[in-house]
Coordinates of C-alpha atoms in Angstrom, one line a residue:
M1 CA -75.4 34.8 -73.2
R2 CA -75.8 31.3 -75.5
S3 CA -76.8 32.4 -79.7
P4 CA -80.5 32.3 -79.9
I5 CA -79.2 30.1 -82.4
L6 CA -78.0 27.4 -79.9
S7 CA -80.1 27.9 -77.5
E8 CA -83.9 26.7 -77.0
E9 CA -83.0 23.0 -78.1
P10 CA -85.6 20.7 -77.0
A11 CA -84.3 17.7 -74.7
P12 CA -83.6 15.0 -76.9
A13 CA -85.7 12.2 -76.9
H14 CA -83.4 9.7 -75.7
P15 CA -80.3 9.6 -73.7
K16 CA -76.6 10.7 -75.2
P17 CA -75.3 7.1 -76.6
K18 CA -72.0 6.0 -75.7
A19 CA -70.1 5.4 -79.0
G20 CA -69.5 1.8 -78.8
V21 CA -66.7 -0.2 -81.0
G22 CA -69.9 -2.3 -81.9
M23 CA -72.3 -0.4 -82.6
L24 CA -69.7 2.7 -84.3
L25 CA -69.0 -1.1 -86.2
A26 CA -72.8 -1.1 -87.0
V27 CA -73.0 2.4 -88.0
L28 CA -70.4 1.3 -90.6
G29 CA -71.9 -0.7 -92.2
V30 CA -76.2 0.4 -92.1
V31 CA -75.8 3.9 -92.8
Y32 CA -72.6 4.6 -94.7
G33 CA -72.5 2.4 -98.1
D34 CA -73.8 4.5 -100.1
I35 CA -71.6 7.5 -99.7
G36 CA -68.7 5.3 -98.7
T37 CA -68.7 3.9 -102.6
S38 CA -69.1 7.3 -104.4
P39 CA -65.4 7.4 -104.6
L40 CA -65.9 4.3 -107.4
Y41 CA -67.9 7.1 -109.3
A42 CA -67.5 10.4 -108.4
F43 CA -63.4 11.7 -108.7
K44 CA -63.4 9.8 -112.7
T45 CA -67.1 11.3 -113.9
S46 CA -66.2 14.8 -112.9
L47 CA -63.3 15.1 -114.6
V48 CA -64.1 13.0 -117.4
L49 CA -66.1 16.6 -118.2
F50 CA -62.8 17.7 -119.2
D51 CA -59.9 17.4 -122.5
L52 CA -59.0 13.5 -121.2
A53 CA -55.7 14.6 -123.5
K54 CA -55.0 17.5 -122.1
T55 CA -55.9 16.8 -118.7
T56 CA -54.8 19.7 -115.8
T57 CA -52.9 20.2 -112.5
T58 CA -55.7 23.0 -112.5
E59 CA -58.7 21.3 -113.7
I60 CA -57.4 17.8 -111.3
M61 CA -56.8 20.2 -108.0
G62 CA -60.3 22.1 -108.5
V63 CA -62.1 19.3 -108.7
L64 CA -60.8 18.0 -105.9
S65 CA -61.3 21.3 -103.6
L66 CA -64.7 20.9 -105.3
I67 CA -65.4 17.3 -103.3
F68 CA -64.0 18.8 -100.0
W69 CA -66.2 21.3 -99.6
S70 CA -69.0 19.7 -100.9
L71 CA -68.2 17.3 -97.8
V72 CA -68.4 20.0 -95.7
I73 CA -71.2 21.6 -96.3
I74 CA -73.6 19.7 -96.8
V75 CA -72.3 16.5 -95.4
T76 CA -71.3 17.6 -92.6
V77 CA -72.4 21.2 -91.5
K78 CA -75.8 20.7 -93.0
Y79 CA -76.3 17.1 -91.9
V80 CA -73.9 16.6 -88.9
M81 CA -73.9 19.8 -87.8
L82 CA -77.7 21.0 -88.0
V83 CA -80.5 18.9 -89.3
M84 CA -79.3 16.0 -87.4
R85 CA -81.3 18.0 -84.5
A86 CA -83.7 17.9 -85.9
D87 CA -85.1 14.4 -84.0
N88 CA -89.4 13.3 -84.1
R89 CA -88.8 11.6 -81.0
G90 CA -85.0 9.9 -81.3
E91 CA -86.4 9.7 -85.9
G92 CA -85.0 11.0 -88.3
G93 CA -85.6 10.9 -92.3
I94 CA -87.8 13.6 -94.3
L95 CA -91.0 11.7 -94.2
A96 CA -90.4 12.6 -89.8
L97 CA -88.6 15.9 -90.6
M98 CA -92.0 16.3 -92.6
A99 CA -94.2 15.3 -89.4
L100 CA -92.3 17.5 -87.2
A101 CA -92.5 21.2 -89.4
Q102 CA -96.2 20.2 -89.5
R103 CA -96.8 19.6 -85.9
V104 CA -94.6 23.5 -85.4
S105 CA -97.1 25.5 -87.9
V106 CA -100.7 26.3 -88.3
G107 CA -103.0 27.0 -91.4
R108 CA -104.0 23.9 -93.4
G109 CA -102.8 25.2 -96.0
I110 CA -99.1 26.0 -94.8
K111 CA -99.3 22.2 -93.8
S112 CA -100.8 20.6 -97.4
A113 CA -97.6 22.5 -98.6
I114 CA -95.4 21.3 -95.8
A115 CA -97.2 17.7 -96.9
F116 CA -96.4 18.5 -100.2
V117 CA -92.7 18.6 -100.3
G118 CA -92.4 16.1 -97.7
I119 CA -93.2 14.2 -100.0
V120 CA -91.3 15.0 -103.4
G121 CA -88.8 14.6 -101.5
T122 CA -89.6 11.6 -100.4
C123 CA -91.0 9.8 -104.1
L124 CA -87.1 11.4 -105.5
F125 CA -85.6 9.0 -102.7
F126 CA -87.3 6.4 -103.6
G127 CA -85.6 7.0 -107.4
D128 CA -82.5 7.0 -105.8
G129 CA -83.3 3.5 -104.3
T130 CA -83.9 2.3 -107.4
I131 CA -80.8 4.4 -109.4
T132 CA -78.2 3.6 -106.0
P133 CA -78.0 -0.7 -106.6
A134 CA -77.2 -0.3 -110.4
I135 CA -75.0 2.4 -110.1
S136 CA -73.4 0.6 -107.2
V137 CA -73.0 -2.5 -108.7
L138 CA -72.1 -1.6 -112.0
S139 CA -69.2 1.0 -110.8
A140 CA -67.5 -2.4 -108.4
L141 CA -67.8 -4.5 -111.5
E142 CA -66.0 -2.3 -113.8
G143 CA -62.7 -3.3 -111.8
L144 CA -62.7 -6.1 -113.8
E145 CA -61.7 -4.0 -116.8
V146 CA -58.4 -3.1 -115.1
S147 CA -57.3 -6.7 -113.9
A148 CA -58.7 -9.0 -116.6
P149 CA -60.2 -6.8 -119.6
E150 CA -60.9 -10.2 -121.5
L151 CA -64.0 -9.9 -118.7
Q152 CA -65.2 -6.5 -120.3
P153 CA -68.1 -8.7 -121.9
Y154 CA -68.9 -10.3 -118.6
V155 CA -69.4 -7.0 -116.6
L156 CA -73.4 -6.5 -117.4
P157 CA -74.2 -10.1 -116.8
L158 CA -72.5 -10.4 -113.6
A159 CA -74.5 -7.0 -112.2
V160 CA -78.0 -8.3 -113.4
I161 CA -77.0 -11.4 -111.7
V162 CA -75.0 -9.7 -108.2
I163 CA -79.0 -7.4 -108.5
A164 CA -81.4 -10.1 -109.1
C165 CA -79.8 -11.7 -106.1
L166 CA -79.9 -9.4 -104.2
F167 CA -83.5 -8.0 -104.4
T168 CA -84.3 -12.3 -104.1
M169 CA -82.7 -12.3 -100.7
Q170 CA -84.4 -9.7 -99.0
Y171 CA -88.0 -11.5 -98.1
H172 CA -85.4 -13.6 -95.3
G173 CA -84.3 -10.7 -93.8
T174 CA -81.2 -8.7 -92.8
G175 CA -80.8 -9.4 -89.5
R176 CA -77.7 -11.8 -89.8
V177 CA -76.4 -10.7 -93.0
G178 CA -76.4 -7.4 -91.2
R179 CA -74.0 -8.6 -88.3
V180 CA -70.7 -8.7 -91.4
F181 CA -71.4 -5.7 -93.1
G182 CA -69.9 -3.3 -89.7
P183 CA -66.8 -4.9 -90.6
I184 CA -66.8 -5.1 -94.2
M185 CA -67.3 -2.0 -94.3
L186 CA -64.4 -1.0 -91.8
M187 CA -62.0 -3.2 -94.2
W188 CA -63.6 -0.9 -96.9
F189 CA -63.2 2.7 -95.5
T190 CA -59.2 1.6 -94.2
S191 CA -58.4 0.4 -97.1
I192 CA -59.7 3.3 -99.6
G193 CA -58.4 5.3 -97.3
L194 CA -54.4 3.8 -97.4
L195 CA -54.0 3.6 -101.2
G196 CA -55.2 7.1 -101.3
L197 CA -51.9 8.3 -98.0
V198 CA -49.6 6.1 -100.1
E199 CA -50.5 8.4 -103.4
I200 CA -50.8 11.2 -101.1
L201 CA -46.8 10.6 -99.7
G202 CA -44.9 10.7 -103.5
H203 CA -47.0 13.8 -104.1
P204 CA -48.1 16.4 -100.8
Y205 CA -48.6 18.5 -102.7
V206 CA -52.5 18.2 -103.7
L207 CA -52.9 18.5 -100.3
L208 CA -53.5 22.4 -101.3
A209 CA -56.6 21.1 -102.7
V210 CA -58.8 21.3 -99.1
S211 CA -57.8 25.5 -100.4
P212 CA -61.4 26.6 -101.5
A213 CA -59.1 28.7 -104.1
Y214 CA -58.6 26.0 -106.5
A215 CA -62.5 25.4 -106.8
V216 CA -63.1 29.5 -107.2
N217 CA -60.6 29.7 -109.9
L218 CA -61.9 26.3 -111.5
V219 CA -65.6 28.0 -111.7
I220 CA -63.4 31.6 -112.7
H221 CA -61.5 30.1 -115.9
Y222 CA -63.8 27.7 -116.9
K223 CA -67.2 29.4 -116.3
G224 CA -70.0 27.1 -118.2
M225 CA -67.8 24.0 -118.1
A226 CA -67.3 24.5 -114.5
F227 CA -71.5 24.0 -113.5
F228 CA -71.4 21.2 -115.9
V229 CA -68.9 20.0 -113.3
L230 CA -70.7 20.8 -110.4
G231 CA -74.0 18.5 -111.7
A232 CA -70.7 15.2 -111.6
V233 CA -69.6 16.5 -108.3
V234 CA -72.6 15.9 -106.6
L235 CA -71.8 12.4 -106.5
C236 CA -69.6 11.5 -104.2
V237 CA -72.0 13.4 -101.7
T238 CA -75.6 10.9 -102.8
G239 CA -76.3 8.7 -99.1
A240 CA -76.0 11.9 -97.2
E241 CA -79.8 11.5 -96.4
A242 CA -79.1 8.0 -94.6
L243 CA -77.3 9.9 -91.8
Y244 CA -80.4 11.7 -90.8
A245 CA -82.8 9.0 -91.8
D246 CA -80.8 6.3 -89.8
M247 CA -81.0 8.3 -86.5
G248 CA -83.1 6.5 -84.9
H249 CA -81.2 3.9 -85.4
F250 CA -78.0 4.3 -83.9
G251 CA -78.4 7.9 -81.9
A252 CA -77.5 11.4 -84.0
W253 CA -74.0 11.1 -81.9
R254 CA -72.2 8.1 -83.0
I255 CA -73.5 8.8 -86.4
R256 CA -71.2 11.8 -86.1
V257 CA -68.7 9.9 -84.5
A258 CA -68.2 7.5 -87.2
W259 CA -68.5 10.4 -90.0
T260 CA -66.8 13.3 -88.2
F261 CA -63.4 10.5 -86.9
F262 CA -63.9 7.8 -89.8
V263 CA -66.3 8.2 -92.8
L264 CA -64.5 11.3 -93.7
P265 CA -60.8 11.4 -93.0
C266 CA -61.2 8.5 -95.3
L267 CA -63.2 9.7 -98.5
V268 CA -60.9 13.0 -98.3
L269 CA -57.7 10.1 -98.5
N270 CA -59.3 7.8 -101.0
Y271 CA -60.1 11.1 -103.0
F272 CA -57.4 13.0 -103.1
G273 CA -55.2 10.2 -103.7
Q274 CA -57.0 9.6 -106.4
G275 CA -56.4 13.5 -107.4
A276 CA -52.0 12.1 -106.1
L277 CA -52.6 9.7 -109.7
M278 CA -54.0 11.5 -112.1
I279 CA -51.7 14.1 -111.6
D280 CA -48.9 12.1 -111.9
D281 CA -50.6 9.5 -114.6
P282 CA -53.4 11.0 -116.9
A283 CA -53.9 8.0 -118.4
A284 CA -55.3 6.9 -115.0
I285 CA -58.3 8.2 -115.9
A286 CA -59.7 4.8 -117.5
N287 CA -60.5 4.5 -113.6
P288 CA -58.0 5.8 -111.4
F289 CA -59.4 4.6 -108.5
F290 CA -59.1 1.0 -109.3
L291 CA -55.8 2.2 -110.5
L292 CA -54.9 3.7 -107.1
G293 CA -53.2 0.5 -105.3
P294 CA -50.4 -2.3 -107.4
D295 CA -51.6 -4.9 -110.0
W296 CA -52.3 -7.6 -107.2
S297 CA -54.5 -5.7 -105.7
H298 CA -57.1 -4.6 -108.3
L299 CA -58.7 -8.6 -107.7
P300 CA -59.2 -8.4 -104.6
M301 CA -60.6 -5.0 -104.5
V302 CA -63.1 -5.4 -107.3
V303 CA -64.7 -8.4 -104.7
L304 CA -63.9 -6.0 -101.6
A305 CA -65.6 -3.2 -104.3
T306 CA -68.5 -5.5 -105.0
L307 CA -69.1 -6.5 -101.5
A308 CA -69.0 -2.6 -100.4
T309 CA -71.6 -1.9 -102.7
V310 CA -74.2 -4.6 -102.1
I311 CA -74.0 -3.2 -98.6
A312 CA -74.7 0.6 -100.1
S313 CA -77.1 -1.2 -101.9
Q314 CA -79.2 -2.7 -99.4
A315 CA -78.8 0.1 -97.3
G316 CA -80.7 1.8 -99.6
I317 CA -83.4 -1.2 -100.1
S318 CA -84.2 -1.1 -96.6
G319 CA -84.8 2.6 -95.6
S320 CA -87.2 2.5 -98.9
F321 CA -89.5 -0.3 -96.7
S322 CA -89.5 1.7 -94.1
L323 CA -90.1 4.8 -96.0
A324 CA -93.2 3.4 -97.7
R325 CA -95.1 1.6 -94.3
Q326 CA -94.6 5.1 -92.9
C327 CA -96.4 6.6 -96.9
M328 CA -99.2 4.4 -95.8
Q329 CA -99.3 5.0 -92.1
L330 CA -99.9 8.7 -93.0
G331 CA -102.4 8.1 -95.6
F332 CA -100.7 8.6 -98.9
L333 CA -100.2 4.6 -100.6
P334 CA -103.3 2.5 -99.8
R335 CA -102.1 -1.3 -97.6
L336 CA -99.1 -3.2 -99.2
T337 CA -98.0 -6.1 -97.8
V338 CA -95.0 -5.5 -94.8
R339 CA -93.9 -8.9 -93.4
H340 CA -91.6 -8.6 -90.4
T341 CA -88.0 -10.3 -90.8
S342 CA -87.3 -10.0 -87.0
T343 CA -89.2 -11.6 -84.1
M344 CA -87.0 -9.1 -82.0
E345 CA -87.0 -5.6 -84.1
E346 CA -90.0 -3.7 -85.2
G347 CA -87.9 -1.9 -88.3
Q348 CA -86.3 -5.1 -90.1
I349 CA -89.5 -5.3 -92.3
Y350 CA -89.6 -6.6 -95.8
V351 CA -92.7 -5.1 -98.6
P352 CA -92.9 -7.5 -102.0
Q353 CA -93.8 -4.8 -104.3
V354 CA -92.2 -2.2 -103.5
N355 CA -89.0 -5.4 -103.3
V356 CA -90.7 -6.2 -107.0
A357 CA -90.9 -2.5 -108.2
L358 CA -87.2 -1.7 -106.9
A359 CA -85.6 -5.0 -108.4
V360 CA -87.4 -4.2 -111.9
G361 CA -86.4 -0.8 -111.7
S362 CA -82.2 -1.6 -111.6
I363 CA -82.0 -4.3 -113.9
L364 CA -83.7 -2.0 -116.4
L365 CA -81.3 0.3 -115.8
I366 CA -77.9 -1.4 -116.1
L367 CA -79.6 -2.5 -119.2
S368 CA -80.6 0.7 -120.6
F369 CA -77.3 2.4 -119.7
K370 CA -74.7 -0.4 -119.6
T371 CA -71.9 1.5 -117.9
S372 CA -71.9 3.7 -114.3
D373 CA -70.4 6.1 -117.0
A374 CA -74.1 6.8 -118.7
L375 CA -75.8 6.3 -115.2
A376 CA -74.7 9.0 -113.4
S377 CA -76.3 10.5 -115.3
A378 CA -79.3 10.3 -113.8
Y379 CA -78.2 10.2 -110.4
G380 CA -77.5 13.4 -109.6
I381 CA -81.3 15.2 -109.4
A382 CA -83.0 12.1 -106.8
V383 CA -80.2 12.9 -105.0
T384 CA -80.2 17.5 -105.5
G385 CA -84.3 17.6 -105.0
T386 CA -84.8 15.2 -102.0
F387 CA -81.1 18.0 -100.7
M388 CA -84.1 20.5 -101.4
C389 CA -86.9 19.7 -99.4
T390 CA -84.9 18.7 -96.8
A391 CA -83.7 22.4 -96.7
L392 CA -86.9 23.9 -96.7
L393 CA -88.6 21.8 -94.0
A394 CA -85.7 21.8 -92.1
T395 CA -86.3 25.9 -92.3
V396 CA -89.7 25.2 -90.6
V397 CA -88.4 22.8 -87.6
F398 CA -85.3 25.8 -86.6
R399 CA -87.9 28.9 -86.3
R400 CA -90.3 27.4 -85.3
Q401 CA -89.0 24.9 -82.7
F402 CA -85.5 26.0 -82.1
R403 CA -86.8 29.4 -82.2
W404 CA -84.2 30.5 -84.3
P405 CA -84.9 34.5 -85.7
R406 CA -86.3 34.5 -89.0
T407 CA -83.0 36.0 -90.1
A408 CA -80.6 33.0 -89.0
A409 CA -83.5 30.7 -90.0
I410 CA -83.6 32.0 -94.0
G411 CA -80.2 33.4 -93.4
V412 CA -78.7 29.8 -93.1
F413 CA -81.1 27.6 -94.8
G414 CA -81.6 29.4 -97.6
T415 CA -77.2 30.2 -98.1
L416 CA -77.7 25.9 -98.1
F417 CA -81.6 25.6 -100.6
L418 CA -79.0 27.9 -102.8
I419 CA -76.2 25.5 -103.0
D420 CA -78.6 22.5 -103.4
T421 CA -80.4 24.6 -106.4
V422 CA -76.9 25.2 -107.7
F423 CA -76.4 21.9 -108.0
F424 CA -80.0 20.6 -109.2
S425 CA -79.7 23.2 -111.7
A426 CA -76.1 21.8 -113.2
N427 CA -77.8 18.5 -113.3
T428 CA -81.2 19.0 -115.1
V429 CA -79.1 19.8 -118.0
K430 CA -78.8 16.3 -118.1
I431 CA -81.8 14.9 -118.1
V432 CA -81.9 14.3 -122.0
E433 CA -79.4 12.2 -121.4
G434 CA -80.6 10.2 -118.6
G435 CA -81.8 12.9 -115.4
W436 CA -85.2 12.0 -116.8
V437 CA -85.1 8.7 -115.0
P438 CA -85.6 10.2 -111.2
L439 CA -88.0 12.8 -112.6
V440 CA -90.4 10.4 -114.3
L441 CA -90.1 8.3 -111.6
G442 CA -90.9 11.5 -108.3
V443 CA -93.6 12.7 -110.8
S444 CA -95.5 9.6 -110.7
L445 CA -95.0 9.1 -107.8
T446 CA -96.0 11.8 -106.3
A447 CA -99.5 12.2 -108.2
M448 CA -100.1 8.6 -107.0
M449 CA -99.7 9.5 -103.6
M450 CA -101.3 13.0 -103.9
S451 CA -104.4 11.4 -105.7
W452 CA -104.9 8.6 -103.2
K453 CA -104.4 10.7 -100.2
E454 CA -107.1 13.6 -101.6
G455 CA -109.1 10.4 -102.8
R456 CA -109.1 9.2 -99.4
E457 CA -110.6 12.6 -97.8
I458 CA -113.2 13.0 -100.3
L459 CA -114.9 9.1 -99.8
L460 CA -114.5 10.0 -96.2
S461 CA -116.3 13.2 -96.6
R462 CA -118.7 11.4 -98.5
W463 CA -119.5 9.0 -96.0
K464 CA -119.8 11.2 -93.0
Q465 CA -122.1 12.2 -95.1
S466 CA -124.0 9.3 -95.7
S467 CA -123.3 7.4 -91.8
M468 CA -125.2 8.0 -88.6
P469 CA -123.6 10.0 -85.6
L470 CA -123.2 7.4 -83.0
A471 CA -124.6 8.9 -80.7
P472 CA -128.2 9.3 -81.6
F473 CA -127.5 5.5 -82.7
L474 CA -126.9 4.4 -79.0
A475 CA -129.3 6.6 -77.1
R476 CA -132.5 4.2 -79.7
L477 CA -130.6 0.9 -78.6
P478 CA -132.8 0.6 -75.3
Q479 CA -136.0 0.9 -77.2
S480 CA -135.5 -1.3 -79.9
R481 CA -136.5 -4.4 -80.6
I482 CA -132.5 -5.9 -81.6
I483 CA -132.2 -9.6 -80.4
R484 CA -128.2 -9.9 -78.8
V485 CA -126.7 -13.1 -79.2
P486 CA -124.2 -14.7 -77.1
G487 CA -120.6 -14.0 -78.6
L488 CA -118.1 -10.5 -79.2
A489 CA -118.2 -8.8 -82.6
V490 CA -115.8 -6.1 -83.4
F491 CA -116.4 -3.5 -85.8
M492 CA -113.8 -1.5 -87.5
T493 CA -114.2 2.4 -89.1
S494 CA -112.1 5.3 -89.6
N495 CA -114.3 7.9 -87.1
P496 CA -115.5 6.8 -83.7
D497 CA -117.4 9.2 -83.4
Y498 CA -120.6 7.6 -86.8
V499 CA -121.7 4.2 -86.3
P500 CA -120.3 1.7 -88.4
T501 CA -121.9 0.8 -91.8
S502 CA -120.9 -2.5 -91.7
L503 CA -122.9 -2.5 -88.2
L504 CA -125.6 -1.1 -89.8
H505 CA -125.4 -3.4 -93.0
N506 CA -125.7 -6.7 -90.4
L507 CA -128.6 -4.6 -88.5
K508 CA -130.6 -4.7 -91.9
H509 CA -129.6 -7.9 -93.3
N510 CA -129.4 -10.1 -90.2
K511 CA -131.3 -8.2 -87.2
V512 CA -129.0 -9.1 -84.8
L513 CA -126.6 -7.6 -82.2
H514 CA -123.1 -9.6 -79.9
E515 CA -123.9 -9.3 -76.7
S516 CA -120.5 -7.5 -76.3
V517 CA -119.7 -5.3 -79.1
L518 CA -116.5 -2.9 -79.6
F519 CA -116.0 -0.3 -81.9
V520 CA -112.4 -0.1 -83.0
T521 CA -110.4 3.1 -84.8
V522 CA -106.6 2.7 -85.4
Q523 CA -105.1 6.5 -85.5
T524 CA -102.0 7.2 -86.7
E525 CA -99.9 10.1 -85.0
D526 CA -97.5 12.3 -86.8
V527 CA -95.0 10.6 -84.6
P528 CA -92.9 8.1 -84.8
E529 CA -93.7 5.7 -82.1
V530 CA -96.6 5.9 -79.4
P531 CA -95.6 4.9 -75.9
A532 CA -97.4 1.6 -74.7
D533 CA -99.1 3.2 -71.8
R534 CA -101.0 5.3 -74.9
R535 CA -102.0 2.8 -77.0
A536 CA -105.8 2.3 -76.4
E537 CA -107.9 3.9 -75.2
V538 CA -111.2 2.8 -73.9
S539 CA -114.1 4.0 -72.9
E540 CA -118.2 1.6 -72.4
L541 CA -120.6 3.5 -74.6
A542 CA -123.3 1.5 -73.2
P543 CA -123.9 -2.0 -71.1
G544 CA -121.7 -4.0 -73.5
I545 CA -120.7 -1.6 -75.4
H546 CA -117.1 -0.4 -75.6
R547 CA -115.3 2.2 -77.9
V548 CA -111.1 1.0 -78.5
I549 CA -109.1 4.2 -80.0
L550 CA -105.6 1.7 -80.9
R551 CA -102.9 4.9 -81.7
Y552 CA -99.9 3.6 -84.0
G553 CA -96.4 6.0 -84.8
F554 CA -95.9 6.1 -89.0
M555 CA -93.4 3.7 -88.2
E556 CA -95.3 1.4 -86.3
S557 CA -97.5 -1.6 -88.0
P558 CA -100.6 -2.5 -86.6
N559 CA -102.0 -6.0 -84.5
I560 CA -105.1 -5.8 -83.7
P561 CA -106.2 -9.3 -82.7
R562 CA -102.8 -9.1 -80.3
E563 CA -104.2 -5.6 -78.6
L564 CA -107.7 -6.6 -78.3
E565 CA -105.9 -9.8 -76.2
D566 CA -103.8 -7.3 -74.3
L567 CA -107.7 -5.5 -72.6
T568 CA -108.9 -8.3 -71.8
D569 CA -109.4 -6.4 -68.2
R570 CA -110.4 -3.5 -69.8
I571 CA -113.3 -4.8 -71.7
G572 CA -114.3 -7.5 -69.9
V573 CA -114.4 -10.3 -72.5
R574 CA -111.8 -12.4 -74.2
A575 CA -111.2 -11.1 -77.7
S576 CA -109.2 -14.4 -79.1
Q577 CA -113.0 -15.5 -80.6
A578 CA -113.8 -12.3 -81.7
S579 CA -115.6 -11.7 -85.1
Y580 CA -114.8 -9.2 -86.7
F581 CA -116.9 -7.5 -89.0
L582 CA -115.3 -5.3 -91.9
G583 CA -116.8 -3.2 -94.8
R584 CA -116.2 -3.3 -98.4
E585 CA -115.5 -0.5 -100.0
V586 CA -116.9 -0.8 -103.6
L587 CA -115.8 2.1 -105.1
V588 CA -118.0 3.3 -108.7
P589 CA -117.2 7.0 -110.6
G590 CA -119.5 9.2 -109.9
L591 CA -122.1 11.4 -112.0
A592 CA -119.7 14.9 -109.9
P593 CA -116.5 13.9 -109.8
K594 CA -113.7 16.2 -107.5
L595 CA -111.0 14.3 -109.0
P596 CA -110.1 14.4 -112.8
W597 CA -110.0 11.7 -114.9
W598 CA -107.0 10.8 -115.3
R599 CA -106.7 10.7 -110.7
R600 CA -110.2 9.2 -110.3
M601 CA -108.8 6.1 -112.6
L602 CA -105.3 6.5 -110.8
F603 CA -106.8 6.6 -107.2
L604 CA -109.5 3.2 -108.5
F605 CA -106.9 1.4 -109.8
M606 CA -104.5 1.5 -106.0
A607 CA -107.7 1.0 -104.1
R608 CA -108.0 -2.3 -106.5
N609 CA -104.8 -3.7 -105.2
A610 CA -104.4 -2.3 -102.0
V611 CA -103.8 -5.7 -99.4
P612 CA -106.7 -6.4 -98.1
A613 CA -107.7 -5.2 -94.5
T614 CA -107.6 -7.8 -92.5
E615 CA -103.9 -8.7 -93.9
F616 CA -102.5 -5.1 -93.2
F617 CA -104.2 -5.2 -89.2
R618 CA -102.8 -9.6 -88.9
I619 CA -106.5 -10.1 -88.6
P620 CA -107.2 -13.7 -88.7
S621 CA -109.2 -14.4 -91.9
D622 CA -111.2 -17.0 -90.9
R623 CA -113.0 -15.0 -88.4
V624 CA -113.5 -11.9 -90.5
V625 CA -117.1 -11.1 -92.4
E626 CA -117.1 -8.7 -95.1
L627 CA -120.1 -6.3 -96.6
G628 CA -120.0 -4.6 -98.9
V629 CA -120.3 -0.9 -99.0
R630 CA -120.9 1.5 -102.8
I631 CA -119.4 4.7 -102.6
T632 CA -118.9 6.7 -105.3
I633 CA -116.0 8.8 -105.9

């Protein structure tokens, strides 16, 4: 009989893929860029907390043991073995996990709490996406100080230039660049693994650090200092969330194979190699990563490290674009511009507003903190905060969907949540030094998203109060004297059971109705993608009047004209010459607002800057008629 923890697993959304060499290279290039560049700064940042003039073997072995077991427990056990089983129709990521947790939960209060946890984790991910390019590029270019100390004054300007070029290229998409990501990351992991292995061969004693006894001894011996060290050690697992977030692109099997048999061994070899170097030469603390290799390798490694960090940054930027679109579809953000950079891949998108925000944030961080060591203090809170949110959501999913016993779900994920909380707490001591950055970003974005969600719900409630139900309108239509004119009119409406406000205004001012009328409603479901056979639901309400409900997943972008054109046979008229009637909402503050004044002003600001519905739904602007609708909030 199987253990209840391992039973009741739903059938996978996709068949298990074969781990082909080409796809494994792609996994290296996209998924492991962030965690793969952590050796640039994680080990050094952990050790500099001790007395550099008297760094002892106990400190080095203890830090190595903490790093090793962090990689094993957080990445291998938590994400690779457990969380990656909780796919939402094949897709991963914290929003997909949130949607899955909401689907298997009951009660409005519980679902609201789950949504809040998911949004907090998402906002912290955005903060992480701002910091990652800055710290990664800075740490790579700081290698110039090892090979050519006279170039030190140019590190900061070069970092700004690299970041500016990186974000400027986003407009063109990453499809072509992505083809070379895999080979570069293969070269990166191979190089750092071999450099570490060479040093370990000279000091094999360092391998004893795989024993957790060294980590325990460090904690017991240094007590409070060990708590601070944990805040730096967590930097070795930055990017672990990417394993889960990119699961839909490559499949869990490929990600697991790449991590277990290649990425993890290379990372461990490099970290332990840096430890062996420090035991032999404590002065190497200046930059143990680049000093691992011979002198002639320093400059080539700087170039390779810079390429690797750009790739790591690219993965975070692309992930931020994807998350922003998911937030829009789930109703947590206003409409933003979404441009598709590939005619073949739906997932390759560019969101200009998000790109500008990330670019400005990253450059400001570089100019403010100036070094990767200083910026490391701002990094850990965002990462560990996201880890905690994932653990909470996973507890719900594994308890409800996988039917784990309550004791098993709470015991396993409660323990992982406790570990994440310890790491998070260790980073809170760095709030003054820079940890406030992701906290401010996270709190601000969470306030924006929750205000937008609640504001839209208030608007929908007030719209229903002043709108006319569709059934009585259709019942009175045959007896009315409304003139029917040739053509097709498409009325967009958020609720299919009510008459669109734009139609009522059109009747009020123009006193005509087209011979063919479509009431179109776009609905977003809690799945990544909606199958083609469930995309459109068409029903005839009256002669010449049809209701069309278009369903999209939270990882898809609507295209109304294309969908209506595909429905020509079902609605009996071509949609290419249709006129689209939209209601333009004019929002004004009400006398008895339901939102606090600051949230109301925040909502109004986002509403005024939202992308027009015509652009978001890809409706030709020359075929749109907009009618103003005044709504108080």
